[in-house]
Amino acid sequence: MNLNPLNTETLQNDASQAINYLSHYYENVHKYPVRSEVEPVGFNWIASPAATELEAIVLDWMGKLLNLPQQFLFSSGGGGVMHGSTCEAVVCTLAAARDRALDTHGEEKITKLVVYASDQTHFTFQKSAKLVGISPRNFRVLPTYSSRDFGLSPTKLTETIEADISQGLVPLYVCASVGATGSGAVDPIDGLGRIAKEFGAWLHVDAAFAGSACICPEYRHYLNGVEFADSISMNPHKWLLTNMDCTCLWLRNPKLLVDSLSTNSEILRNKASDLNEVIDYKDWQIALSRRFRALKL
Ligand SMILES: *Cc1c(COP(=O)(O)O)cnc(C)c1O
């Protein structure tokens, strides 16, 4: 419709057609299919309650499919978020771990924080660590062996952490893989998790592609010990055949993530957020704007 507000002869008719169209739409809105092209920009809950609520629901669904411990579900105080990539999930959880550690040990310890991974861990972890200010000097790549199916040895991790502590360093974050990209290696999450816990380090489980397989009961044992993890991520856009981009990240304590990533801009202030009763996903990710990814999952 070409509505020309300057033409007084046609304006009345055009405007009434527009109003008819809108009221017809509102009356019949339930008959229109919701398509994945629907793109509200759901920064926070108030910007798109539907996108926010549905995302929380599908994260709990996926968490239950993977038989994750209750602690990762919204229904039990944990929760999840959709990111565009595993890299983002790792950057964000590293930032949360870093801020928690600096809170405990003092800001001046930023140069002392150490992260741990195996020589099979995805290279995205190295990049993410650099992005949050971890010196490459404090990035430990622990060797793995074919005799142990390239899994990261808990004994090796303990030895390395103890050596670092004796040098005045602070263990920050352990990245365990369930399905390393190059070799398919699975790290023993249970053993690594107990150690991370003992030394106050964050344990992240990167199950980017192979995580989907753990939906099958016969493969679920690869996630045994995930109850010791602080966070776990997997990409439905890999083996679960969801289209790009779709990474699920669950956290045991989402507050740590929100504390690290939240912003408080006057232009986004609203009653729902002020009452602390809603999820504002802008505080769970790097960017402000976000897509309605829940629909495709
Ligand atoms: C694919 C993959 C990644 C990187 O995933 P992005 O979503 O592209 O960042 C990280 N870890 C593992 C194990 C992967 O297979």
mmCIF file of C-alpha atoms and ligand atoms in Angstrom:
data_model
loop_
_atom_site.group_PDB
_atom_site.id
_atom_site.type_symbol
_atom_site.label_atom_id
_atom_site.label_comp_id
_atom_site.label_asym_id
_atom_site.label_seq_id
_atom_site.Cartn_x
_atom_site.Cartn_y
_atom_site.Cartn_z
ATOM 1 C CA MET A 1 0.000 0.000 0.000
ATOM 2 C CA ASN A 2 1.312 3.435 -0.910
ATOM 3 C CA LEU A 3 0.152 5.667 1.883
ATOM 4 C CA ASN A 4 0.847 9.278 1.043
ATOM 5 C CA PRO A 5 0.131 11.451 4.082
ATOM 6 C CA LEU A 6 0.399 14.621 1.981
ATOM 7 C CA ASN A 7 -2.415 13.686 -0.370
ATOM 8 C CA THR A 8 -5.620 14.643 1.439
ATOM 9 C CA GLU A 9 -7.769 13.085 -1.287
ATOM 10 C CA THR A 10 -6.438 9.544 -0.879
ATOM 11 C CA LEU A 11 -5.269 9.667 2.757
ATOM 12 C CA GLN A 12 -8.603 8.871 4.424
ATOM 13 C CA ASN A 13 -9.203 5.781 2.323
ATOM 14 C CA ASP A 14 -5.584 4.546 2.531
ATOM 15 C CA ALA A 15 -5.426 5.044 6.289
ATOM 16 C CA SER A 16 -8.672 3.198 6.909
ATOM 17 C CA GLN A 17 -7.385 0.299 4.771
ATOM 18 C CA ALA A 18 -4.249 0.201 6.897
ATOM 19 C CA ILE A 19 -6.279 0.119 10.097
ATOM 20 C CA ASN A 20 -8.490 -2.667 8.683
ATOM 21 C CA TYR A 21 -5.411 -4.669 7.791
ATOM 22 C CA LEU A 22 -3.975 -4.288 11.302
ATOM 23 C CA SER A 23 -7.164 -5.176 13.118
ATOM 24 C CA HIS A 24 -7.655 -8.202 10.867
ATOM 25 C CA TYR A 25 -4.081 -9.247 11.730
ATOM 26 C CA TYR A 26 -4.668 -8.895 15.480
ATOM 27 C CA GLU A 27 -7.899 -10.834 15.305
ATOM 28 C CA ASN A 28 -6.255 -13.691 13.440
ATOM 29 C CA VAL A 29 -2.739 -13.622 14.824
ATOM 30 C CA HIS A 30 -3.124 -17.123 16.307
ATOM 31 C CA LYS A 31 -3.592 -18.532 12.804
ATOM 32 C CA TYR A 32 -0.227 -17.292 11.553
ATOM 33 C CA PRO A 33 2.607 -19.831 11.880
ATOM 34 C CA VAL A 34 5.607 -18.725 13.923
ATOM 35 C CA ARG A 35 8.598 -19.170 11.677
ATOM 36 C CA SER A 36 12.257 -19.276 12.535
ATOM 37 C CA GLU A 37 12.703 -16.120 10.461
ATOM 38 C CA VAL A 38 10.900 -14.301 13.270
ATOM 39 C CA GLU A 39 13.604 -12.041 14.554
ATOM 40 C CA PRO A 40 12.814 -9.927 17.554
ATOM 41 C CA VAL A 41 15.982 -8.485 19.047
ATOM 42 C CA GLY A 42 15.674 -9.894 22.535
ATOM 43 C CA PHE A 43 18.384 -8.060 24.464
ATOM 44 C CA ASN A 44 16.560 -8.570 27.702
ATOM 45 C CA TRP A 45 13.309 -10.100 28.862
ATOM 46 C CA ILE A 46 11.212 -6.993 28.251
ATOM 47 C CA ALA A 47 12.452 -6.712 24.645
ATOM 48 C CA SER A 48 11.082 -10.174 23.890
ATOM 49 C CA PRO A 49 9.509 -12.172 26.695
ATOM 50 C CA ALA A 50 8.689 -15.025 24.278
ATOM 51 C CA ALA A 51 12.257 -15.410 22.999
ATOM 52 C CA THR A 52 13.613 -15.320 26.540
ATOM 53 C CA GLU A 53 11.125 -17.709 28.118
ATOM 54 C CA LEU A 54 11.337 -20.194 25.256
ATOM 55 C CA GLU A 55 15.124 -20.201 25.392
ATOM 56 C CA ALA A 56 15.037 -21.064 29.092
ATOM 57 C CA ILE A 57 12.533 -23.835 28.395
ATOM 58 C CA VAL A 58 14.486 -25.446 25.545
ATOM 59 C CA LEU A 59 17.713 -25.281 27.545
ATOM 60 C CA ASP A 60 16.010 -27.247 30.324
ATOM 61 C CA TRP A 61 14.662 -29.699 27.710
ATOM 62 C CA MET A 62 18.108 -30.248 26.228
ATOM 63 C CA GLY A 63 19.609 -30.532 29.700
ATOM 64 C CA LYS A 64 17.089 -33.236 30.573
ATOM 65 C CA LEU A 65 17.760 -35.042 27.275
ATOM 66 C CA LEU A 66 21.433 -35.177 28.235
ATOM 67 C CA ASN A 67 20.425 -36.253 31.713
ATOM 68 C CA LEU A 68 22.446 -33.391 33.183
ATOM 69 C CA PRO A 69 22.352 -33.111 36.962
ATOM 70 C CA GLN A 70 19.486 -30.967 38.271
ATOM 71 C CA GLN A 71 21.945 -28.256 39.278
ATOM 72 C CA PHE A 72 22.260 -27.159 35.617
ATOM 73 C CA LEU A 73 18.526 -26.657 35.131
ATOM 74 C CA PHE A 74 16.575 -23.483 35.753
ATOM 75 C CA SER A 75 14.145 -25.536 37.772
ATOM 76 C CA SER A 76 16.956 -26.103 40.312
ATOM 77 C CA GLY A 77 18.810 -22.788 40.421
ATOM 78 C CA GLY A 78 21.154 -23.376 37.480
ATOM 79 C CA GLY A 79 20.386 -22.480 33.910
ATOM 80 C CA GLY A 80 21.464 -22.224 30.322
ATOM 81 C CA VAL A 81 21.850 -19.862 27.422
ATOM 82 C CA MET A 82 22.323 -20.121 23.677
ATOM 83 C CA HIS A 83 25.446 -18.685 22.179
ATOM 84 C CA GLY A 84 26.619 -18.565 18.589
ATOM 85 C CA SER A 85 29.683 -20.712 19.189
ATOM 86 C CA THR A 86 31.629 -22.726 21.701
ATOM 87 C CA CYS A 87 34.312 -20.070 21.524
ATOM 88 C CA GLU A 88 31.882 -17.505 22.967
ATOM 89 C CA ALA A 89 30.770 -19.936 25.671
ATOM 90 C CA VAL A 90 34.380 -20.482 26.697
ATOM 91 C CA VAL A 91 35.225 -16.769 26.673
ATOM 92 C CA CYS A 92 32.212 -15.981 28.861
ATOM 93 C CA THR A 93 32.802 -18.759 31.385
ATOM 94 C CA LEU A 94 36.502 -17.878 31.534
ATOM 95 C CA ALA A 95 35.540 -14.284 32.313
ATOM 96 C CA ALA A 96 33.208 -15.461 35.083
ATOM 97 C CA ALA A 97 35.900 -17.731 36.524
ATOM 98 C CA ARG A 98 38.497 -14.960 36.291
ATOM 99 C CA ASP A 99 36.314 -12.446 38.122
ATOM 100 C CA ARG A 100 35.468 -14.954 40.825
ATOM 101 C CA ALA A 101 39.184 -15.710 41.290
ATOM 102 C CA LEU A 102 40.177 -12.031 41.367
ATOM 103 C CA ASP A 103 37.446 -11.411 43.927
ATOM 104 C CA THR A 104 38.929 -14.112 46.140
ATOM 105 C CA HIS A 105 42.643 -13.563 45.563
ATOM 106 C CA GLY A 106 42.839 -9.859 44.740
ATOM 107 C CA GLU A 107 42.936 -8.000 41.436
ATOM 108 C CA GLU A 108 46.711 -7.866 41.320
ATOM 109 C CA LYS A 109 46.714 -11.638 40.796
ATOM 110 C CA ILE A 110 45.580 -11.252 37.163
ATOM 111 C CA THR A 111 49.053 -12.214 35.930
ATOM 112 C CA LYS A 112 49.093 -15.318 38.165
ATOM 113 C CA LEU A 113 45.985 -17.092 36.863
ATOM 114 C CA VAL A 114 46.658 -20.397 35.112
ATOM 115 C CA VAL A 115 44.416 -22.410 32.785
ATOM 116 C CA TYR A 116 44.737 -26.121 31.977
ATOM 117 C CA ALA A 117 43.873 -28.207 28.958
ATOM 118 C CA SER A 118 45.247 -31.205 27.121
ATOM 119 C CA ASP A 119 47.111 -31.320 23.834
ATOM 120 C CA GLN A 120 43.818 -32.557 22.309
ATOM 121 C CA THR A 121 41.736 -29.597 23.510
ATOM 122 C CA HIS A 122 40.295 -27.400 20.767
ATOM 123 C CA PHE A 123 42.518 -24.433 19.844
ATOM 124 C CA THR A 124 39.574 -22.136 20.501
ATOM 125 C CA PHE A 125 40.409 -22.477 24.203
ATOM 126 C CA GLN A 126 43.833 -20.873 23.735
ATOM 127 C CA LYS A 127 42.282 -17.979 21.865
ATOM 128 C CA SER A 128 39.578 -17.545 24.514
ATOM 129 C CA ALA A 129 42.126 -17.511 27.337
ATOM 130 C CA LYS A 130 44.085 -14.810 25.541
ATOM 131 C CA LEU A 131 40.919 -12.775 25.087
ATOM 132 C CA VAL A 132 40.194 -12.663 28.822
ATOM 133 C CA GLY A 133 43.731 -11.601 29.700
ATOM 134 C CA ILE A 134 45.404 -14.892 30.594
ATOM 135 C CA SER A 135 49.047 -14.698 29.660
ATOM 136 C CA PRO A 136 50.101 -17.387 27.138
ATOM 137 C CA ARG A 137 52.821 -18.097 29.708
ATOM 138 C CA ASN A 138 50.075 -19.356 32.028
ATOM 139 C CA PHE A 139 48.419 -21.657 29.533
ATOM 140 C CA ARG A 140 49.234 -25.286 30.330
ATOM 141 C CA VAL A 141 48.933 -27.817 27.543
ATOM 142 C CA LEU A 142 49.201 -31.222 29.216
ATOM 143 C CA PRO A 143 50.440 -34.145 27.113
ATOM 144 C CA THR A 144 48.199 -37.153 26.437
ATOM 145 C CA TYR A 145 49.063 -40.656 25.257
ATOM 146 C CA SER A 146 47.529 -43.204 22.908
ATOM 147 C CA SER A 147 47.768 -45.821 25.676
ATOM 148 C CA ARG A 148 45.093 -43.784 27.553
ATOM 149 C CA ASP A 149 43.043 -42.983 24.451
ATOM 150 C CA PHE A 150 44.416 -39.429 24.568
ATOM 151 C CA GLY A 151 42.444 -38.627 27.732
ATOM 152 C CA LEU A 152 43.847 -36.043 30.141
ATOM 153 C CA SER A 153 45.353 -37.766 33.154
ATOM 154 C CA PRO A 154 44.062 -36.551 36.545
ATOM 155 C CA THR A 155 47.457 -37.378 38.082
ATOM 156 C CA LYS A 156 49.195 -35.180 35.526
ATOM 157 C CA LEU A 157 46.734 -32.389 36.251
ATOM 158 C CA THR A 158 47.326 -32.613 40.010
ATOM 159 C CA GLU A 159 51.099 -32.547 39.592
ATOM 160 C CA THR A 160 50.972 -29.541 37.292
ATOM 161 C CA ILE A 161 48.599 -27.609 39.559
ATOM 162 C CA GLU A 162 50.716 -28.336 42.629
ATOM 163 C CA ALA A 163 53.857 -27.181 40.817
ATOM 164 C CA ASP A 164 52.093 -23.969 39.797
ATOM 165 C CA ILE A 165 50.818 -23.282 43.310
ATOM 166 C CA SER A 166 54.332 -23.723 44.680
ATOM 167 C CA GLN A 167 55.378 -20.941 42.269
ATOM 168 C CA GLY A 168 52.738 -18.611 43.680
ATOM 169 C CA LEU A 169 50.338 -19.116 40.779
ATOM 170 C CA VAL A 170 46.557 -19.565 41.020
ATOM 171 C CA PRO A 171 44.781 -22.433 39.207
ATOM 172 C CA LEU A 172 41.853 -20.838 37.408
ATOM 173 C CA TYR A 173 40.145 -23.095 34.903
ATOM 174 C CA VAL A 174 40.311 -26.627 33.571
ATOM 175 C CA CYS A 175 38.840 -27.381 30.157
ATOM 176 C CA ALA A 176 37.826 -31.031 29.772
ATOM 177 C CA SER A 177 36.754 -32.368 26.391
ATOM 178 C CA VAL A 178 34.089 -34.931 25.687
ATOM 179 C CA GLY A 179 35.019 -35.643 22.089
ATOM 180 C CA ALA A 180 38.131 -33.686 21.139
ATOM 181 C CA THR A 181 37.928 -32.516 17.548
ATOM 182 C CA GLY A 182 41.082 -34.123 16.226
ATOM 183 C CA SER A 183 41.019 -37.477 18.021
ATOM 184 C CA GLY A 184 37.583 -37.869 19.585
ATOM 185 C CA ALA A 185 39.355 -38.136 22.957
ATOM 186 C CA VAL A 186 37.185 -38.087 26.057
ATOM 187 C CA ASP A 187 38.711 -36.720 29.255
ATOM 188 C CA PRO A 188 37.777 -38.393 32.559
ATOM 189 C CA ILE A 189 35.484 -35.662 33.854
ATOM 190 C CA ASP A 190 34.955 -37.358 37.188
ATOM 191 C CA GLY A 191 38.666 -37.449 38.070
ATOM 192 C CA LEU A 192 39.410 -33.995 36.667
ATOM 193 C CA GLY A 193 36.334 -32.520 38.331
ATOM 194 C CA ARG A 194 37.326 -33.672 41.798
ATOM 195 C CA ILE A 195 40.743 -32.068 41.367
ATOM 196 C CA ALA A 196 39.387 -28.814 39.998
ATOM 197 C CA LYS A 197 37.053 -28.668 42.972
ATOM 198 C CA GLU A 198 39.827 -29.395 45.455
ATOM 199 C CA PHE A 199 41.928 -26.524 44.083
ATOM 200 C CA GLY A 200 39.055 -24.092 43.573
ATOM 201 C CA ALA A 201 39.410 -24.056 39.787
ATOM 202 C CA TRP A 202 36.480 -23.792 37.392
ATOM 203 C CA LEU A 203 35.771 -26.948 35.381
ATOM 204 C CA HIS A 204 34.289 -26.513 31.941
ATOM 205 C CA VAL A 205 33.206 -29.478 29.839
ATOM 206 C CA ASP A 206 33.484 -28.909 26.096
ATOM 207 C CA ALA A 207 31.219 -31.479 24.460
ATOM 208 C CA ALA A 208 30.824 -29.489 21.253
ATOM 209 C CA PHE A 209 30.142 -32.221 18.734
ATOM 210 C CA ALA A 210 30.069 -35.473 20.726
ATOM 211 C CA GLY A 211 27.759 -34.115 23.434
ATOM 212 C CA SER A 212 24.781 -34.921 21.223
ATOM 213 C CA ALA A 213 25.693 -38.617 21.352
ATOM 214 C CA CYS A 214 25.363 -38.551 25.154
ATOM 215 C CA ILE A 215 21.611 -38.245 24.689
ATOM 216 C CA CYS A 216 21.768 -41.999 23.986
ATOM 217 C CA PRO A 217 21.781 -43.890 27.290
ATOM 218 C CA GLU A 218 24.592 -46.148 26.059
ATOM 219 C CA TYR A 219 26.912 -43.141 25.646
ATOM 220 C CA ARG A 220 25.775 -41.077 28.608
ATOM 221 C CA HIS A 221 28.565 -42.504 30.789
ATOM 222 C CA TYR A 222 31.017 -40.204 28.994
ATOM 223 C CA LEU A 223 29.438 -37.391 31.000
ATOM 224 C CA ASN A 224 29.857 -39.147 34.324
ATOM 225 C CA GLY A 225 31.282 -36.659 36.804
ATOM 226 C CA VAL A 226 29.627 -33.675 35.124
ATOM 227 C CA GLU A 227 28.147 -32.927 38.545
ATOM 228 C CA PHE A 228 31.606 -31.569 39.437
ATOM 229 C CA ALA A 229 31.589 -29.146 36.501
ATOM 230 C CA ASP A 230 30.800 -25.453 36.749
ATOM 231 C CA SER A 231 29.707 -25.312 33.127
ATOM 232 C CA ILE A 232 29.176 -27.511 30.090
ATOM 233 C CA SER A 233 28.594 -26.616 26.466
ATOM 234 C CA MET A 234 27.580 -28.497 23.335
ATOM 235 C CA ASN A 235 26.725 -27.470 19.784
ATOM 236 C CA PRO A 236 23.394 -28.749 18.456
ATOM 237 C CA HIS A 237 24.635 -27.238 15.174
ATOM 238 C CA LYS A 238 26.997 -30.187 14.890
ATOM 239 C CA TRP A 239 25.702 -33.743 15.404
ATOM 240 C CA LEU A 240 22.191 -32.648 16.341
ATOM 241 C CA LEU A 241 21.807 -31.192 12.839
ATOM 242 C CA THR A 242 20.378 -27.855 13.941
ATOM 243 C CA ASN A 243 21.467 -25.150 11.553
ATOM 244 C CA MET A 244 24.195 -22.668 12.411
ATOM 245 C CA ASP A 245 24.452 -21.106 14.864
ATOM 246 C CA CYS A 246 23.426 -22.900 18.025
ATOM 247 C CA THR A 247 25.594 -23.552 21.076
ATOM 248 C CA CYS A 248 24.008 -24.539 24.387
ATOM 249 C CA LEU A 249 25.828 -23.517 27.530
ATOM 250 C CA TRP A 250 24.686 -24.590 30.998
ATOM 251 C CA LEU A 251 25.954 -23.230 34.281
ATOM 252 C CA ARG A 252 25.658 -24.463 37.785
ATOM 253 C CA ASN A 253 25.714 -20.912 39.095
ATOM 254 C CA PRO A 254 24.559 -18.476 36.399
ATOM 255 C CA LYS A 255 24.936 -15.607 38.865
ATOM 256 C CA LEU A 256 28.714 -15.781 38.446
ATOM 257 C CA LEU A 257 28.290 -15.270 34.707
ATOM 258 C CA VAL A 258 25.810 -12.446 35.170
ATOM 259 C CA ASP A 259 28.014 -10.740 37.769
ATOM 260 C CA SER A 260 30.829 -10.774 35.258
ATOM 261 C CA LEU A 261 28.937 -9.761 32.113
ATOM 262 C CA SER A 262 26.082 -7.534 33.246
ATOM 263 C CA THR A 263 25.698 -3.917 32.226
ATOM 264 C CA ASN A 264 23.296 -1.378 33.622
ATOM 265 C CA SER A 265 22.361 1.094 30.990
ATOM 266 C CA GLU A 266 19.709 3.681 31.751
ATOM 267 C CA ILE A 267 18.161 3.196 28.293
ATOM 268 C CA LEU A 268 17.452 -0.481 29.033
ATOM 269 C CA ARG A 269 16.046 0.035 32.509
ATOM 270 C CA ASN A 270 12.646 -1.521 33.075
ATOM 271 C CA LYS A 271 10.483 -2.697 35.928
ATOM 272 C CA ALA A 272 10.839 -6.430 35.203
ATOM 273 C CA SER A 273 14.635 -6.258 35.365
ATOM 274 C CA ASP A 274 14.618 -3.997 38.411
ATOM 275 C CA LEU A 275 12.472 -6.524 40.257
ATOM 276 C CA ASN A 276 15.052 -9.223 39.492
ATOM 277 C CA GLU A 277 12.317 -11.600 38.457
ATOM 278 C CA VAL A 278 13.298 -12.231 34.853
ATOM 279 C CA ILE A 279 16.219 -13.483 32.791
ATOM 280 C CA ASP A 280 18.009 -10.749 30.865
ATOM 281 C CA TYR A 281 20.086 -12.784 28.452
ATOM 282 C CA LYS A 282 22.183 -9.768 27.461
ATOM 283 C CA ASP A 283 23.984 -10.426 30.757
ATOM 284 C CA TRP A 284 24.787 -14.026 29.790
ATOM 285 C CA GLN A 285 26.734 -13.269 26.605
ATOM 286 C CA ILE A 286 29.194 -10.916 24.933
ATOM 287 C CA ALA A 287 26.878 -8.966 22.649
ATOM 288 C CA LEU A 288 23.838 -6.930 23.596
ATOM 289 C CA SER A 289 21.560 -7.903 20.695
ATOM 290 C CA ARG A 290 20.592 -11.507 20.240
ATOM 291 C CA ARG A 291 18.609 -13.707 17.912
ATOM 292 C CA PHE A 292 15.627 -15.952 18.605
ATOM 293 C CA ARG A 293 17.625 -19.184 18.425
ATOM 294 C CA ALA A 294 15.312 -21.168 20.713
ATOM 295 C CA LEU A 295 12.740 -21.614 17.970
ATOM 296 C CA LYS A 296 14.924 -23.767 15.728
ATOM 297 C CA LEU A 297 16.016 -25.981 18.600
HETATM 298 C C1 LIG B 1 33.794 -27.506 16.876
HETATM 299 C C2 LIG B 1 34.430 -27.527 18.194
HETATM 300 C C3 LIG B 1 34.726 -26.343 18.895
HETATM 301 C C4 LIG B 1 34.522 -24.980 18.303
HETATM 302 O O1 LIG B 1 33.204 -24.725 18.152
HETATM 303 P P1 LIG B 1 32.679 -23.297 17.650
HETATM 304 O O2 LIG B 1 31.225 -23.380 17.950
HETATM 305 O O3 LIG B 1 32.977 -23.237 16.188
HETATM 306 O O4 LIG B 1 33.394 -22.238 18.412
HETATM 307 C C5 LIG B 1 35.236 -26.449 20.171
HETATM 308 N N1 LIG B 1 35.462 -27.643 20.735
HETATM 309 C C6 LIG B 1 35.214 -28.809 20.093
HETATM 310 C C7 LIG B 1 35.486 -30.101 20.791
HETATM 311 C C8 LIG B 1 34.692 -28.788 18.797
HETATM 312 O O5 LIG B 1 34.441 -29.948 18.161
#
